[in-house]
Amino acid sequence: MVSGAQAATVLAGAAAGMRLEWNVALDEARLTAPDPQAGEAAADGRAAWTGSLLPAFELEADGRRQYAKAAATGVTAGGEGEWRIAFDLEGYGTGMLVCDFPAWGFRVKQVDVTWQRVPRVVALLFGSRALTAAERRRAPSADAVHWPDWAAEGYCVPAAGSSPTHSFWRSWDMGDARLPLGSFGDAMGTPYAAAFPRPLYAAAMGGRHGWLAFGPGEVPDAPLTLRLQSATACVHYAYREDLWGPGEAASRSWREPLRLAWGGSGYEALGALYDGFGPFEPKAPRHQRSFLCTWGDFKEGRFDLKQFVDRVSGATPADMVILDESWETFDGSGEPNYELFPDFEADLANIRARGYDLAFWQSLGWTDDPESQGLTKDDLLCGPDGEPREWRWSGSPFGNKFHYLLDPSSERTRTLVAERTKRIVERWKPAALKLDFGYGFPGPDAAVPRDPAYRGERLAYSLLKLVHDAAKSVDPDVTIIYYGIHPLMRDVSDMINLDDLGDAGDSAAHEIAGHNQRCLWASLAARHGMAVNTSTGYYWDALSSILLDTAVVGVNGLTLGETDNDGKRMTTVDRNRWAALQAWHRRTCGWKPLWLDADPGSLKGEPRLGSWGRLEAGPDGAGAPRLTALALRADGAAGPVAYPAAEPVAFTGRWAVIAQDDRAIADSGEVACIPFAAGELRLDRPFARVRVFAAEGGRLKAVRDFAAGELPEGKLVVTEADLATVAGFVIETDAE
């Protein structure tokens, strides 16, 4: 809507009980709560966020770096609620911004610029303005002529920090930094935390009065970062055409470079932003696959696949075994390393004979021997000097293990990637491909694809899409595994992997907290129908907590080797829990979280999931949400814990509770109950009998039955000693 008296200059929209108001003439926007339409005026002190929304450019012209900020010259109403804002770029050109206020927030649908003469675009910015003479005298750099102007109490960038994992900062905590919102991470001089959950293509700002989430509506042609300077920020798209040359056209367009959505918490704001890309069709249940990954052994130099499968087959059933990095002659060859695996084909047959499907790790854009693949430097990313760049995941130029980088601009490169993918899928018929290192490229400060259509965030995305489409052309059912939780990733992946949990920090405690928090952010992808697979890091002591949250999130994933960083091994108790979850996990994709004893995070503390649940839509996608799984923790409680939203459950200790059909826990025909700590569990609902299961050789076996009346006070009771022998219980409505 448009505010009445200032219709020519002030645009406003309301959602989630909050109001975004933008004075276009002054380019001043403000998100306030509560909604002024409710009758209470929003004082300045109730602002959750403030900043500008017109674009600005860093340009190179006349041999020097310059700054041009758009200034509105007119606002007109278009069709279907659109607003068209004409602007001037301080003599560099003119343009038009088209925006609207959909139900979920605010959207810049398009920005068109006509240059007076074609410049070299260094960066496109949203949320910056020129400094006044007085402000320049106050800035920490005498060279500063512009500054970010988005302001809030703090920031939310999911899993942006590690050791331990952290996602929230006060506005002044980071100083000057560029936080990766896409695939580039440390390659842009930004903090590296983990592959998951990037690419986010989003972040949030806010505090006590609400949160604003922001990001693009399409995969951008430039690396996307959140630039922080002192206590304010802006969205930064890096082009560096000062290195790579300007475009040839006198006009240029950007589609959906900015979307805004808001809510009471950072999680709610990000959820609203992602929901705006819907409606969504959930991924097929076949993509909900558990795995055992060889990386925990490979990274320690243990390459005996026969010994590996002999060890895991009697303890940890799973849908598939992933052959991780090292299975190839070099990263990106697609050919087995027979020096490390002399009996490779026999090993694969043995893995299958033990009941596992196969999956293969693939680096998206690395190659160590381009000549052997028929590639020249014309097929690789090169620097301004025309020579191929070399790269490693850390971005450090020191060391002795580097990779060349594929340029998808090249037809030979695209053919190589597609044919290699098809060859792997045709030859070994894997259930899945686990793709990695989309974040393993330098940014435009060092190299760019020759074709601008593949630059920026489109570099990794285009390679993901190439692998996805090639694999599906051979086997439409193959599962593509990746990290990014944004809805834009739905077209290039099927299952989200919380790997590599080792990035949470080098201790079991850090991994427990990191996995717990990652589960919360993974639920943003579950909301739009993605399959989700949890994963371990490098400490067996973290496994119990990981598996408990897995009961809500999805399916098991194991990256640990035979022994962990402390020399420990998997315990009998955890083998029981693993087998129980493998048998009883939810098979459906698409759900929303139910917070019970949980905190989605704020500037007061990081996200924490104590007790929480999984809400699924009805079988036909309609009707009230059904509570189908629970992760329950009553740590330190003096007596039984119960939650009104999770009736009919009361408990002590730790439990996973999972419906085994398409009904809610309250009326499911079969409900699996897995103990994770000594305690009691009562389901106040009708049932006929309880079956008790143990794990033998990694598989569940029923060992005894109880009629409902035989349970003391209708409760399941587990002692500390029982945990080594009881894998879980199944409560049945009708006994056979």
XYZ file of C-alpha atoms in Angstrom:
736
model
C 0.000 0.000 0.000
C 1.018 3.675 -0.194
C 0.683 6.131 2.672
C -1.960 8.684 1.768
C -0.599 12.220 2.239
C 2.864 11.317 0.994
C 1.734 9.032 -1.821
C 4.373 10.407 -4.166
C 7.339 9.530 -1.961
C 6.421 7.069 0.821
C 5.731 3.386 0.186
C 4.737 0.987 2.946
C 3.704 -2.588 3.506
C 2.736 -4.693 6.504
C 3.231 -8.376 7.341
C 3.735 -10.490 10.459
C 2.464 -7.660 12.668
C 5.223 -5.295 11.516
C 5.433 -2.447 9.025
C 8.105 -1.496 6.500
C 7.932 2.147 5.480
C 10.179 3.651 2.799
C 10.534 7.367 2.143
C 11.770 7.080 -1.436
C 12.708 10.750 -1.831
C 15.016 10.590 1.180
C 15.802 6.878 0.623
C 15.113 6.124 4.261
C 13.380 2.861 5.182
C 12.292 1.635 8.594
C 10.869 -1.636 9.918
C 8.756 -1.053 12.996
C 6.653 -3.019 15.437
C 3.869 -3.124 16.363
C 1.984 -2.395 13.150
C 0.921 1.302 13.155
C -2.335 0.226 11.484
C -3.269 -1.472 14.740
C -3.684 1.945 16.286
C -0.361 2.371 18.064
C 2.134 4.724 16.445
C 5.601 3.282 15.988
C 8.096 5.476 17.820
C 11.706 5.588 16.667
C 12.665 3.398 19.615
C 10.505 0.565 18.241
C 12.442 0.310 14.979
C 13.837 -3.172 14.362
C 15.873 -2.062 11.360
C 16.635 1.104 9.376
C 18.448 1.717 6.117
C 18.295 2.732 2.467
C 16.934 0.635 -0.419
C 18.010 2.395 -3.605
C 21.053 0.789 -5.261
C 24.545 2.222 -5.365
C 27.590 1.308 -7.416
C 31.307 1.263 -6.890
C 32.710 2.068 -10.333
C 36.051 2.539 -11.982
C 35.997 5.486 -14.334
C 38.654 7.915 -15.492
C 41.307 5.703 -13.943
C 39.999 5.896 -10.390
C 37.467 4.244 -8.094
C 34.220 6.196 -7.774
C 30.897 5.846 -6.003
C 27.475 6.521 -7.522
C 24.298 6.379 -5.458
C 20.851 6.300 -7.052
C 18.621 9.290 -6.296
C 14.905 8.982 -7.013
C 13.521 11.343 -9.652
C 9.956 10.016 -9.764
C 7.588 7.381 -8.385
C 4.674 5.990 -10.386
C 2.214 3.193 -9.735
C 2.240 0.248 -12.130
C -0.045 -2.726 -12.561
C -0.571 -5.493 -9.984
C 0.714 -3.417 -7.076
C 4.063 -2.528 -8.638
C 5.877 0.742 -8.086
C 8.279 2.168 -10.623
C 10.983 4.439 -9.266
C 13.024 6.409 -11.761
C 16.500 7.384 -10.543
C 19.642 9.229 -11.513
C 23.198 7.987 -10.903
C 25.005 11.279 -10.388
C 25.861 11.751 -14.052
C 26.935 8.151 -14.693
C 23.521 7.141 -16.005
C 19.833 6.817 -15.252
C 17.671 3.898 -14.261
C 14.426 2.388 -13.117
C 13.701 0.263 -10.046
C 10.513 -1.824 -10.016
C 9.299 -3.013 -6.619
C 6.222 -4.361 -4.876
C 4.920 -5.503 -1.500
C 3.803 -9.156 -1.782
C 2.081 -10.761 1.202
C 5.397 -11.991 2.624
C 7.307 -8.663 2.522
C 9.042 -6.427 -0.019
C 10.691 -7.176 -3.353
C 12.898 -5.288 -5.788
C 11.713 -7.020 -8.935
C 14.134 -5.388 -11.323
C 16.779 -2.701 -11.611
C 17.553 -1.300 -15.075
C 20.417 1.102 -15.712
C 21.294 3.029 -18.856
C 24.880 4.285 -18.731
C 25.995 7.542 -20.240
C 29.205 5.659 -20.980
C 29.803 2.039 -20.019
C 31.782 1.906 -16.744
C 33.668 -0.884 -15.029
C 31.353 -2.046 -12.231
C 33.351 -2.942 -9.133
C 30.342 -3.689 -6.932
C 26.585 -3.280 -6.618
C 25.440 -2.283 -3.133
C 22.103 -2.169 -1.356
C 22.222 -0.272 1.921
C 24.871 2.411 1.508
C 25.076 6.167 1.074
C 27.636 8.894 0.499
C 29.190 10.435 3.579
C 28.765 14.129 4.265
C 31.840 16.242 4.834
C 31.268 16.048 8.584
C 30.806 12.278 8.472
C 34.012 11.832 6.483
C 35.903 13.605 9.254
C 34.492 11.042 11.716
C 35.126 7.898 9.642
C 37.987 5.544 10.614
C 39.466 5.931 7.110
C 40.299 9.274 5.532
C 39.672 7.678 2.120
C 36.054 6.783 2.911
C 33.486 8.524 0.734
C 30.553 6.146 1.381
C 29.440 3.862 4.172
C 26.905 1.072 4.823
C 23.708 2.427 6.400
C 21.673 -0.659 7.338
C 21.399 -0.513 11.119
C 19.946 -2.833 13.757
C 20.864 -4.186 17.157
C 22.595 -7.159 15.592
C 22.970 -9.793 12.917
C 21.888 -13.357 12.236
C 23.969 -15.332 9.736
C 23.286 -19.051 10.328
C 26.381 -21.006 11.360
C 28.736 -18.246 10.234
C 31.166 -18.860 13.086
C 32.642 -21.982 14.628
C 34.404 -23.348 17.711
C 31.684 -23.205 18.960
C 29.099 -22.644 16.234
C 27.566 -19.176 16.426
C 24.963 -17.407 14.338
C 24.189 -14.150 16.207
C 26.252 -11.015 16.851
C 25.621 -7.580 18.248
C 26.091 -4.867 15.654
C 29.551 -3.835 16.877
C 30.976 -7.290 17.604
C 32.445 -8.059 14.179
C 34.119 -4.771 13.299
C 34.908 -4.703 9.579
C 34.106 -8.028 7.902
C 32.523 -9.586 4.854
C 30.312 -12.527 5.740
C 29.647 -15.066 2.968
C 25.997 -15.525 2.090
C 26.689 -17.568 -1.011
C 29.350 -20.047 -2.078
C 32.598 -18.117 -1.771
C 33.427 -18.115 1.935
C 37.076 -17.500 2.710
C 37.795 -16.939 -0.986
C 36.440 -13.421 -0.509
C 38.423 -12.807 2.649
C 35.456 -13.758 4.836
C 35.249 -16.043 7.866
C 35.014 -19.745 7.038
C 32.700 -21.721 9.303
C 31.367 -24.698 7.351
C 29.956 -25.845 4.047
C 26.496 -26.361 5.557
C 24.235 -24.380 5.435
C 25.726 -22.397 2.541
C 24.734 -21.136 0.109
C 22.229 -19.298 2.258
C 21.671 -16.416 -0.175
C 20.218 -14.661 2.895
C 20.899 -13.180 6.319
C 18.953 -11.173 8.896
C 19.304 -8.059 11.018
C 17.278 -7.075 14.068
C 16.912 -7.365 17.805
C 14.313 -6.925 20.528
C 11.676 -5.373 18.234
C 11.883 -7.858 15.368
C 14.080 -9.101 12.555
C 14.458 -8.324 8.851
C 15.731 -11.056 6.488
C 17.159 -10.197 3.094
C 18.605 -11.805 -0.002
C 18.170 -12.097 -3.762
C 15.262 -13.718 -5.559
C 17.514 -15.299 -8.215
C 21.016 -16.777 -8.173
C 23.145 -13.643 -8.692
C 25.981 -13.167 -11.172
C 28.327 -11.906 -8.454
C 29.527 -13.252 -5.102
C 27.070 -12.243 -2.389
C 28.389 -11.032 0.938
C 27.153 -8.993 3.870
C 29.664 -6.181 4.308
C 29.994 -4.984 7.892
C 31.775 -1.743 8.733
C 31.877 -0.672 12.356
C 28.223 -1.033 13.447
C 26.362 -0.901 10.113
C 26.133 -3.118 7.039
C 25.149 -3.410 3.390
C 24.506 -6.145 0.842
C 27.515 -6.378 -1.453
C 27.668 -7.923 -4.938
C 31.297 -8.064 -6.118
C 31.970 -7.716 -9.878
C 35.552 -6.393 -10.042
C 35.195 -5.330 -13.646
C 38.180 -3.110 -12.970
C 40.102 -6.396 -13.410
C 37.953 -8.085 -16.041
C 36.671 -5.266 -18.207
C 33.254 -3.689 -18.619
C 30.310 -5.098 -20.447
C 29.611 -3.879 -23.926
C 25.969 -2.894 -23.570
C 24.917 0.640 -22.740
C 22.117 -0.746 -20.581
C 22.140 -3.390 -17.858
C 19.479 -5.204 -15.825
C 19.365 -7.031 -12.503
C 16.390 -9.283 -11.767
C 15.229 -9.590 -8.171
C 18.479 -8.417 -6.595
C 16.748 -7.902 -3.249
C 13.918 -9.417 -1.234
C 12.967 -8.480 2.325
C 10.812 -10.403 4.805
C 10.442 -10.050 8.535
C 9.338 -11.691 11.750
C 9.722 -11.765 15.497
C 12.988 -13.750 15.448
C 15.846 -14.294 13.040
C 14.523 -17.783 12.338
C 10.991 -16.513 11.648
C 12.282 -13.782 9.330
C 14.430 -16.221 7.348
C 11.531 -18.671 7.242
C 9.232 -15.973 5.851
C 11.840 -15.036 3.246
C 12.249 -18.649 2.114
C 8.510 -19.358 2.216
C 8.042 -16.531 -0.269
C 9.586 -18.751 -2.966
C 6.748 -21.300 -2.619
C 4.465 -23.115 -2.887
C 6.677 -26.200 -2.818
C 6.266 -29.837 -3.742
C 8.110 -32.072 -1.239
C 10.958 -34.161 -2.578
C 10.196 -37.840 -3.204
C 10.597 -40.041 -0.096
C 13.231 -42.148 -1.884
C 15.698 -39.298 -1.354
C 15.494 -39.702 2.421
C 18.562 -41.966 2.551
C 20.867 -42.797 5.459
C 24.578 -43.212 4.857
C 27.928 -44.358 6.161
C 30.747 -42.178 4.817
C 34.312 -43.440 4.432
C 35.850 -40.028 5.130
C 36.480 -40.729 8.802
C 38.758 -43.605 7.767
C 40.160 -42.108 4.562
C 41.345 -38.943 6.287
C 43.397 -41.129 8.640
C 44.917 -43.103 5.775
C 42.765 -46.215 6.278
C 41.766 -47.356 2.779
C 40.876 -51.024 3.326
C 37.262 -51.132 2.098
C 36.873 -54.797 2.976
C 37.864 -54.114 6.576
C 35.576 -51.085 6.570
C 32.479 -52.973 5.452
C 33.262 -55.942 7.722
C 33.297 -53.544 10.662
C 30.203 -51.497 9.860
C 27.907 -54.216 8.520
C 27.536 -55.856 11.909
C 26.896 -52.609 13.769
C 25.478 -49.814 11.633
C 22.870 -50.601 8.981
C 22.301 -47.802 6.463
C 20.897 -47.260 3.013
C 24.247 -46.569 1.399
C 28.015 -46.246 1.776
C 29.558 -43.041 0.412
C 33.047 -43.362 -1.042
C 34.463 -39.990 -0.101
C 37.428 -37.972 -1.345
C 40.433 -40.199 -2.238
C 38.504 -42.837 -4.200
C 39.593 -41.165 -7.478
C 43.038 -40.985 -9.034
C 42.712 -37.242 -8.395
C 39.838 -34.973 -7.452
C 37.623 -34.737 -10.490
C 38.998 -37.668 -12.504
C 36.017 -39.964 -11.988
C 38.385 -42.956 -12.194
C 39.214 -45.302 -9.286
C 42.573 -45.030 -7.570
C 43.771 -48.618 -7.950
C 46.949 -47.875 -6.013
C 44.878 -47.230 -2.890
C 42.096 -49.681 -3.812
C 43.627 -52.569 -5.804
C 40.419 -54.628 -5.459
C 38.075 -51.723 -6.145
C 35.408 -53.580 -8.124
C 35.409 -56.515 -5.717
C 35.164 -54.081 -2.800
C 32.115 -52.444 -4.370
C 30.501 -55.831 -4.899
C 31.200 -56.693 -1.267
C 29.603 -53.459 -0.051
C 26.479 -54.271 -2.040
C 26.478 -57.876 -0.843
C 26.359 -56.585 2.741
C 23.122 -54.718 1.991
C 24.377 -51.216 1.171
C 23.844 -49.154 -1.945
C 26.772 -47.122 -3.265
C 27.299 -43.372 -3.423
C 30.251 -41.362 -4.700
C 31.788 -38.086 -3.553
C 32.451 -35.568 -6.321
C 34.221 -32.225 -6.228
C 32.294 -29.732 -8.316
C 35.053 -27.793 -10.003
C 38.500 -29.097 -9.087
C 40.939 -30.975 -11.271
C 44.562 -31.841 -10.539
C 45.566 -33.021 -13.996
C 43.755 -31.037 -16.681
C 46.042 -32.218 -19.472
C 45.053 -35.849 -18.919
C 41.429 -34.769 -19.364
C 42.100 -32.971 -22.620
C 41.834 -29.517 -21.067
C 43.964 -26.458 -21.706
C 44.163 -23.196 -19.835
C 41.302 -21.997 -22.011
C 39.072 -24.403 -20.050
C 40.251 -23.302 -16.604
C 39.766 -20.241 -14.427
C 42.650 -17.888 -15.043
C 43.867 -14.740 -13.355
C 44.247 -11.302 -14.925
C 47.608 -12.497 -16.265
C 45.865 -15.202 -18.302
C 47.464 -18.040 -16.340
C 45.440 -20.762 -14.537
C 44.784 -20.119 -10.878
C 45.371 -22.794 -8.245
C 43.246 -23.116 -5.138
C 42.661 -25.027 -1.931
C 39.690 -25.010 0.429
C 41.366 -22.745 3.014
C 42.370 -20.031 0.553
C 45.912 -19.973 1.947
C 48.646 -19.666 -0.702
C 50.973 -21.768 1.477
C 51.128 -25.546 1.339
C 51.583 -28.263 -1.248
C 48.083 -29.428 -2.204
C 46.289 -27.207 -4.706
C 43.759 -27.700 -7.488
C 43.085 -26.208 -10.895
C 39.592 -24.854 -11.404
C 37.109 -25.665 -14.142
C 35.592 -22.805 -16.126
C 32.038 -23.709 -17.228
C 32.331 -21.078 -19.957
C 34.199 -23.729 -21.939
C 32.255 -26.247 -24.005
C 35.039 -28.795 -23.347
C 34.662 -28.261 -19.603
C 30.904 -28.675 -19.694
C 31.227 -31.807 -21.813
C 33.844 -33.228 -19.448
C 31.654 -32.704 -16.362
C 28.523 -34.114 -17.993
C 30.253 -37.150 -19.503
C 32.161 -37.918 -16.300
C 28.912 -37.792 -14.310
C 27.087 -40.028 -16.773
C 30.000 -42.473 -16.798
C 29.942 -42.814 -13.008
C 26.169 -43.296 -12.871
C 26.135 -45.758 -15.780
C 29.169 -47.739 -14.587
C 28.398 -48.172 -10.899
C 24.687 -47.299 -10.663
C 25.013 -45.344 -7.419
C 22.057 -44.445 -5.252
C 23.497 -40.972 -4.734
C 26.202 -38.480 -5.629
C 27.561 -36.394 -2.780
C 28.722 -33.081 -4.264
C 31.283 -30.916 -2.516
C 33.403 -27.784 -2.687
C 31.004 -25.499 -4.472
C 32.642 -23.061 -2.063
C 36.096 -24.084 -3.319
C 36.633 -21.291 -5.854
C 38.424 -17.956 -5.655
C 36.251 -14.906 -6.146
C 36.570 -12.147 -8.738
C 39.524 -10.645 -6.877
C 41.516 -13.527 -8.401
C 39.553 -15.153 -11.246
C 36.208 -15.237 -13.028
C 34.653 -17.424 -15.741
C 35.229 -15.993 -19.192
C 31.499 -15.907 -19.901
C 29.816 -13.395 -17.550
C 26.714 -15.612 -17.506
C 28.609 -18.065 -15.256
C 30.118 -15.534 -12.871
C 29.513 -15.039 -9.180
C 27.126 -17.366 -7.420
C 26.192 -18.815 -10.811
C 29.618 -20.491 -11.056
C 28.949 -23.168 -8.439
C 25.245 -23.263 -9.243
C 25.827 -23.931 -12.951
C 28.192 -26.808 -12.162
C 25.698 -28.226 -9.665
C 22.994 -27.999 -12.301
C 25.230 -29.630 -14.890
C 25.985 -32.609 -12.624
C 22.362 -32.850 -11.468
C 20.949 -32.923 -14.989
C 23.584 -35.330 -16.327
C 23.031 -37.780 -13.462
C 19.251 -37.615 -13.767
C 19.457 -38.215 -17.527
C 20.882 -41.661 -16.737
C 18.943 -42.434 -13.545
C 16.039 -40.123 -12.627
C 15.937 -41.684 -9.150
C 19.538 -40.923 -8.185
C 19.818 -38.647 -5.144
C 21.942 -35.498 -5.383
C 23.339 -34.529 -1.977
C 24.533 -31.010 -1.174
C 24.522 -28.399 1.604
C 22.666 -25.208 0.734
C 19.326 -24.680 2.475
C 17.906 -21.945 0.220
C 14.829 -22.825 -1.901
C 16.779 -21.861 -5.020
C 18.863 -24.999 -4.411
C 15.850 -27.284 -4.930
C 16.543 -27.555 -8.666
C 20.107 -28.828 -8.188
C 19.885 -31.101 -5.132
C 17.537 -33.537 -3.405
C 18.942 -34.006 0.084
C 20.592 -31.560 2.478
C 23.614 -32.942 4.315
C 24.702 -31.443 7.659
C 28.269 -32.504 6.875
C 31.027 -31.719 7.921
C 30.298 -31.416 11.643
C 33.998 -31.213 12.390
C 33.662 -27.567 11.365
C 31.658 -26.969 14.545
C 34.858 -27.198 16.577
C 37.463 -29.630 17.793
C 35.654 -31.232 20.726
C 32.639 -33.418 21.409
C 30.971 -30.538 23.261
C 31.378 -28.227 20.257
C 30.018 -30.897 17.924
C 26.972 -31.492 20.140
C 26.136 -27.787 20.259
C 26.932 -27.326 16.581
C 24.800 -30.227 15.394
C 21.923 -29.158 17.624
C 22.034 -25.679 16.092
C 22.459 -27.000 12.547
C 19.282 -29.018 12.985
C 17.390 -25.796 13.608
C 18.736 -24.185 10.429
C 18.162 -27.412 8.460
C 14.480 -27.160 9.331
C 14.357 -24.082 7.058
C 15.077 -26.463 4.158
C 12.631 -29.060 5.485
C 9.938 -26.369 5.362
C 10.274 -26.265 1.590
C 10.254 -30.036 1.215
C 13.902 -31.076 1.102
C 15.136 -34.398 2.462
C 17.588 -33.860 5.342
C 20.396 -36.145 6.446
C 22.294 -35.568 9.668
C 25.977 -36.304 10.075
C 28.683 -36.750 12.669
C 31.999 -35.051 13.117
C 35.027 -36.692 14.697
C 33.987 -37.521 18.277
C 31.957 -40.556 19.278
C 30.856 -38.857 22.519
C 28.680 -36.516 20.420
C 26.749 -39.325 18.712
C 23.973 -39.780 21.285
C 22.833 -36.154 21.087
C 23.179 -36.168 17.300
C 20.977 -39.229 16.950
C 18.330 -37.828 19.290
C 17.877 -34.739 17.097
C 17.999 -36.969 14.025
C 14.681 -38.455 15.146
C 13.048 -35.145 14.179
C 15.313 -34.005 11.346
C 15.526 -37.001 9.048
C 17.885 -39.949 8.672
C 21.209 -41.091 10.079
C 24.582 -40.099 8.694
C 27.947 -41.332 9.938
C 31.309 -39.795 9.008
C 33.321 -41.086 11.967
C 36.016 -43.665 11.421
C 36.776 -46.734 13.500
C 38.299 -44.555 16.209
C 37.756 -40.861 16.840
C 40.169 -38.039 17.609
C 40.323 -39.241 21.226
C 40.825 -42.901 20.292
C 37.275 -43.863 21.302
C 34.948 -46.238 19.479
C 31.205 -46.510 18.975
C 29.493 -47.879 22.092
C 26.961 -50.696 22.312
C 24.361 -48.213 23.526
C 24.832 -46.001 20.473
C 24.730 -49.003 18.158
C 21.287 -49.752 19.606
C 20.118 -46.201 18.969
C 21.534 -46.199 15.450
C 19.763 -49.448 14.547
C 16.494 -48.186 16.029
C 16.591 -44.937 14.046
C 17.516 -46.745 10.865
C 14.428 -48.921 11.265
C 11.988 -46.332 12.577
C 12.903 -42.920 11.081
C 10.296 -40.874 9.247
C 10.270 -41.633 5.517
C 8.532 -38.465 4.375
C 10.001 -35.153 3.201
C 8.630 -31.763 4.195
C 7.904 -30.658 7.763
C 8.007 -27.725 10.143
C 9.475 -27.624 13.649
C 7.487 -27.523 16.866
C 9.454 -25.728 19.586
C 8.805 -27.188 23.055
C 11.833 -26.542 25.256
C 13.780 -24.708 22.567
C 15.228 -21.305 21.706
C 15.567 -20.338 18.023
C 18.304 -17.900 18.967
C 18.668 -14.164 19.474
C 21.272 -11.642 20.545
C 20.877 -13.096 24.041
C 22.120 -16.531 23.022
C 22.635 -19.101 20.306
C 19.890 -21.471 19.131
C 19.287 -24.411 21.447
C 17.003 -27.358 20.902
C 16.114 -29.216 24.091
C 12.765 -30.824 23.383
C 11.191 -30.238 19.989
C 9.061 -31.947 17.378
C 8.234 -32.475 13.738
C 4.968 -31.228 12.237
C 3.828 -32.685 8.921
C 0.896 -31.729 6.743
C -1.886 -34.232 6.160
C -1.443 -36.959 3.520
C -3.147 -34.776 0.927
C -1.269 -31.645 2.022
C -4.367 -30.278 3.765
C -5.769 -30.317 7.267
C -4.143 -29.543 10.593
C -0.424 -30.317 10.970
C 0.328 -33.687 12.563
C 2.960 -34.146 15.268
C 4.869 -37.164 13.936
C 8.193 -37.152 15.809
C 9.663 -35.845 19.051
C 13.144 -35.407 20.485
C 12.668 -35.155 24.252
C 15.205 -34.021 26.862
C 14.307 -33.698 30.542
C 17.863 -33.031 31.714
C 17.873 -31.978 35.356
C 14.076 -32.028 35.739
C 12.842 -32.941 39.231
C 9.871 -34.935 37.898
C 8.069 -35.907 34.705
C 8.016 -33.267 31.967
C 4.981 -32.676 29.753
C 4.166 -30.085 27.085
C 0.591 -29.099 26.197
C 1.569 -28.961 22.517
C 2.926 -32.511 22.666
C 0.122 -34.350 24.401
C -0.142 -37.187 25.323
C 3.555 -37.480 26.289
C 5.101 -37.157 29.773
C 8.659 -38.275 30.472
C 11.906 -38.233 32.414
C 15.310 -38.844 30.851
C 15.762 -38.593 27.080
C 13.557 -40.181 24.402
C 12.832 -40.158 20.702
C 9.175 -40.792 19.818
C 8.300 -41.459 16.164
C 4.969 -42.292 14.515
C 5.246 -45.246 12.127
C 2.370 -44.362 9.805
C 0.795 -41.227 8.326
C -1.007 -40.316 11.549
C 0.029 -38.190 14.514
C 1.714 -39.689 17.564
C -1.537 -39.255 19.516
C -3.453 -41.706 17.313
C -0.797 -43.562 15.297
C -1.282 -47.305 14.902
C 2.384 -47.820 15.827
C 4.650 -45.462 17.757
C 8.368 -46.172 18.151
C 9.953 -45.043 21.440
C 13.759 -45.006 21.632
C 15.437 -44.412 25.027
C 18.538 -42.206 25.058
C 18.942 -42.006 28.837
C 17.514 -43.782 31.855
C 13.974 -42.626 32.539
C 10.264 -43.149 32.081
C 7.882 -42.414 29.232
C 4.105 -42.312 29.385
C 1.862 -41.946 26.356
C -1.595 -41.169 27.674
C -3.464 -42.698 24.753
C -5.163 -46.016 23.988
C -2.962 -48.913 22.911
C -3.083 -52.685 23.104
C 0.485 -53.858 23.527
C 4.149 -52.876 23.614
C 6.860 -54.742 21.769
C 10.446 -54.570 23.066
C 13.331 -54.690 20.576
C 17.041 -55.408 20.839
C 19.716 -54.913 18.191
C 21.597 -57.972 16.975
C 24.158 -57.641 14.205
C 22.915 -54.123 13.568
C 19.322 -55.251 12.991
C 16.322 -55.035 15.293
C 14.786 -58.138 16.815
C 11.616 -58.336 18.917
C 12.479 -59.945 22.253
C 9.253 -59.673 24.252
C 5.743 -58.230 24.318
C 3.686 -56.558 27.012
C -0.034 -56.048 27.091
C -0.993 -52.470 27.897
C -2.213 -53.488 31.344
C 1.134 -55.051 32.225
C 3.050 -51.780 32.132
C 3.501 -50.215 35.592
C 1.242 -47.144 35.630
C 1.154 -47.397 31.837
C 4.791 -46.260 31.586
C 7.843 -47.461 29.738
C 10.709 -47.663 32.216
C 14.391 -47.923 31.267
C 17.334 -48.144 33.657
C 20.926 -47.269 32.867
C 21.707 -50.974 32.513
C 18.791 -51.472 30.086
C 20.288 -49.044 27.572
C 22.876 -51.641 26.521
C 20.233 -54.260 25.726
C 17.054 -52.360 24.780
C 17.065 -50.634 21.374
C 13.504 -49.395 21.735
C 9.804 -50.066 21.998
C 6.875 -50.042 19.615
C 3.468 -49.165 21.059
C 0.683 -50.724 18.996
C -2.984 -49.820 18.869
C -4.152 -53.360 18.079
C -2.346 -56.572 18.985
C -2.244 -59.226 16.286
